[in-house]
mmCIF file of C-alpha atoms and ligand atoms in Angstrom:
data_model
loop_
_atom_site.group_PDB
_atom_site.id
_atom_site.type_symbol
_atom_site.label_atom_id
_atom_site.label_comp_id
_atom_site.label_asym_id
_atom_site.label_seq_id
_atom_site.Cartn_x
_atom_site.Cartn_y
_atom_site.Cartn_z
ATOM 1 C CA MET A 1 140.799 65.270 177.049
ATOM 2 C CA LEU A 2 140.830 62.283 174.637
ATOM 3 C CA LYS A 3 140.664 63.165 170.945
ATOM 4 C CA ARG A 4 139.968 60.483 168.203
ATOM 5 C CA PHE A 5 141.643 60.000 165.035
ATOM 6 C CA THR A 6 141.694 57.389 162.259
ATOM 7 C CA ILE A 7 144.810 55.434 161.193
ATOM 8 C CA SER A 8 145.142 53.591 157.958
ATOM 9 C CA MET A 9 147.523 50.717 157.497
ATOM 10 C CA GLU A 10 148.121 47.569 155.404
ATOM 11 C CA GLU A 11 146.001 44.494 156.498
ATOM 12 C CA GLU A 12 149.307 42.511 157.236
ATOM 13 C CA LEU A 13 150.660 45.290 159.362
ATOM 14 C CA LEU A 14 147.421 45.643 161.469
ATOM 15 C CA HIS A 15 147.523 41.637 161.958
ATOM 16 C CA ASP A 16 151.069 42.002 163.158
ATOM 17 C CA PHE A 17 149.974 44.732 165.496
ATOM 18 C CA ASP A 18 147.008 42.831 166.830
ATOM 19 C CA ASP A 19 149.396 39.963 167.718
ATOM 20 C CA LEU A 20 151.756 42.278 169.641
ATOM 21 C CA ILE A 21 148.655 43.480 171.514
ATOM 22 C CA THR A 22 147.803 40.048 172.394
ATOM 23 C CA GLN A 23 151.418 39.413 173.588
ATOM 24 C CA HIS A 24 151.704 42.269 175.573
ATOM 25 C CA HIS A 25 148.231 42.053 177.125
ATOM 26 C CA TYR A 26 146.888 45.394 175.951
ATOM 27 C CA LYS A 27 143.097 46.131 176.503
ATOM 28 C CA ASN A 28 142.821 47.538 173.069
ATOM 29 C CA ARG A 29 144.497 49.074 170.188
ATOM 30 C CA SER A 30 144.203 52.656 171.638
ATOM 31 C CA GLU A 31 145.894 51.703 174.673
ATOM 32 C CA ALA A 32 148.739 50.024 172.543
ATOM 33 C CA VAL A 33 149.140 53.057 170.239
ATOM 34 C CA ARG A 34 149.426 55.428 173.313
ATOM 35 C CA ASP A 35 152.170 53.464 174.748
ATOM 36 C CA LEU A 36 154.156 53.301 171.489
ATOM 37 C CA ILE A 37 153.773 56.912 170.958
ATOM 38 C CA ARG A 38 154.898 57.846 174.556
ATOM 39 C CA GLY A 39 157.931 55.430 174.360
ATOM 40 C CA ARG A 40 158.903 57.144 171.117
ATOM 41 C CA VAL A 41 158.517 60.560 172.553
ATOM 42 C CA VAL A 42 160.756 59.715 175.640
ATOM 43 C CA ALA A 43 163.309 58.104 173.416
ATOM 44 C CA GLU A 44 163.563 61.228 171.396
ATOM 45 C CA GLU A 45 163.864 63.557 174.286
ATOM 46 C CA TRP A 46 166.388 61.648 175.886
ATOM 47 C CA ALA A 47 168.703 61.383 173.024
ATOM 48 C CA ALA A 48 168.183 65.057 171.954
ATOM 49 C CA ASP A 49 171.655 66.407 172.654
ATOM 50 C CA LYS A 50 173.907 63.630 173.024
ATOM 51 C CA ASN A 51 176.965 62.616 170.959
ATOM 52 C CA VAL A 52 176.268 59.308 169.397
ATOM 53 C CA MET A 53 177.282 56.907 166.763
ATOM 54 C CA GLY A 54 174.454 55.236 164.740
ATOM 55 C CA VAL A 55 173.703 52.858 161.964
ATOM 56 C CA ILE A 56 170.821 53.810 159.600
ATOM 57 C CA SER A 57 169.388 50.836 157.383
ATOM 58 C CA LEU A 58 167.088 51.642 154.439
ATOM 59 C CA VAL A 59 165.328 49.017 152.233
ATOM 60 C CA TYR A 60 164.001 50.480 149.225
ATOM 61 C CA ASP A 61 162.738 49.852 145.519
ATOM 62 C CA HIS A 62 165.392 51.511 143.306
ATOM 63 C CA HIS A 63 162.870 51.719 140.699
ATOM 64 C CA GLN A 64 160.905 54.292 142.443
ATOM 65 C CA ASN A 65 161.333 57.527 140.702
ATOM 66 C CA GLN A 66 164.217 59.848 141.909
ATOM 67 C CA LEU A 67 164.477 57.933 145.120
ATOM 68 C CA GLN A 68 168.170 57.060 144.598
ATOM 69 C CA GLU A 69 168.958 60.595 143.846
ATOM 70 C CA LYS A 70 167.129 61.917 146.943
ATOM 71 C CA ILE A 71 169.011 59.583 149.103
ATOM 72 C CA THR A 72 172.376 60.548 147.775
ATOM 73 C CA GLU A 73 171.528 64.321 147.934
ATOM 74 C CA LEU A 74 170.547 63.974 151.694
ATOM 75 C CA GLN A 75 173.928 62.079 152.420
ATOM 76 C CA HIS A 76 175.764 65.097 150.918
ATOM 77 C CA ASP A 77 173.938 67.517 152.917
ATOM 78 C CA PHE A 78 174.872 65.543 156.028
ATOM 79 C CA HIS A 79 178.353 64.503 154.892
ATOM 80 C CA HIS A 80 179.880 65.775 158.309
ATOM 81 C CA GLN A 81 177.700 63.176 160.035
ATOM 82 C CA ILE A 82 178.449 60.364 157.596
ATOM 83 C CA VAL A 83 181.228 57.772 158.265
ATOM 84 C CA SER A 84 180.508 55.278 155.539
ATOM 85 C CA THR A 85 177.841 53.954 153.308
ATOM 86 C CA THR A 86 177.363 50.443 152.046
ATOM 87 C CA HIS A 87 174.894 49.434 149.188
ATOM 88 C CA VAL A 88 173.791 45.961 148.695
ATOM 89 C CA HIS A 89 171.494 44.835 145.857
ATOM 90 C CA MET A 90 169.185 42.550 147.455
ATOM 91 C CA ASP A 91 167.347 41.360 144.496
ATOM 92 C CA HIS A 92 166.134 42.619 141.111
ATOM 93 C CA ASP A 93 164.010 45.419 142.659
ATOM 94 C CA ASN A 94 165.318 46.020 146.154
ATOM 95 C CA CYS A 95 168.307 47.642 147.781
ATOM 96 C CA LEU A 96 169.803 47.589 151.212
ATOM 97 C CA GLU A 97 171.724 50.619 152.240
ATOM 98 C CA VAL A 98 173.528 50.783 155.473
ATOM 99 C CA ILE A 99 175.046 54.102 156.585
ATOM 100 C CA ILE A 100 177.240 54.556 159.495
ATOM 101 C CA VAL A 101 176.771 57.989 161.203
ATOM 102 C CA ARG A 102 178.196 60.118 163.843
ATOM 103 C CA GLY A 103 177.076 63.309 165.568
ATOM 104 C CA LEU A 104 174.708 65.074 167.694
ATOM 105 C CA ALA A 105 171.600 62.568 168.298
ATOM 106 C CA ASP A 106 169.156 65.082 166.950
ATOM 107 C CA GLU A 107 171.345 65.688 163.782
ATOM 108 C CA VAL A 108 171.556 61.975 163.263
ATOM 109 C CA GLN A 109 167.971 61.613 163.848
ATOM 110 C CA ARG A 110 166.992 64.236 161.448
ATOM 111 C CA LEU A 111 169.014 62.581 158.704
ATOM 112 C CA ALA A 112 167.503 59.212 159.415
ATOM 113 C CA ASN A 113 164.011 60.432 159.703
ATOM 114 C CA SER A 114 164.398 62.400 156.321
ATOM 115 C CA MET A 115 165.660 59.276 154.489
ATOM 116 C CA ILE A 116 162.993 56.904 156.172
ATOM 117 C CA ALA A 117 160.175 59.319 155.190
ATOM 118 C CA LEU A 118 161.145 59.165 151.589
ATOM 119 C CA ARG A 119 158.424 57.670 149.256
ATOM 120 C CA GLY A 120 159.662 54.332 148.147
ATOM 121 C CA VAL A 121 161.549 53.369 151.257
ATOM 122 C CA ARG A 122 159.913 50.188 152.549
ATOM 123 C CA ASN A 123 161.811 49.721 155.803
ATOM 124 C CA GLY A 124 164.010 52.096 157.610
ATOM 125 C CA ASN A 125 165.683 51.831 161.053
ATOM 126 C CA LEU A 126 168.032 53.954 163.014
ATOM 127 C CA ALA A 127 170.045 52.334 165.879
ATOM 128 C CA MET A 128 172.095 54.633 168.213
ATOM 129 C CA SER A 129 174.811 54.098 170.584
ATOM 130 C CA SER A 130 176.845 56.204 172.797
ATOM 131 C CA THR A 131 179.941 55.657 174.810
ATOM 132 C CA GLY A 132 178.643 58.150 177.353
ATOM 133 C CA LYS A 133 181.928 60.332 176.324
ATOM 134 C CA HIS A 134 182.560 62.774 173.552
ATOM 135 C CA LEU A 135 183.277 60.885 170.492
ATOM 136 C CA HIS A 136 185.625 63.488 168.702
HETATM 137 NI NI1 NI B 1 170.935 48.421 144.455
#
């Protein structure tokens, strides 16, 4: 059974999404959204219990109230998974943080998701890779 729901997004992002829809020949936005969600669900299932190394990158506004503290707190909560962190001051407002992580894919994903979801994080990404062997 199909259910309907409403999505809100910035005009610019919607414009980019429509370009993507055209490039990939989707019939409409619903079809494209379904495909994106399915792809994401499969990727999460696939990676759930593997040992991985990953790179989390975050772009955020350091003026956002308490954001820096929350990011640091999360990194201490997950200190067993964090190999190293590099902070770059991009310009007057924006910071780039690159965090190298290792551990079970679901732990690494949980850490990345928690940071990316923080208010004030403009852009966040997790890239995971695995050797196919145990990394310890
Ligand atoms: Ni900075």
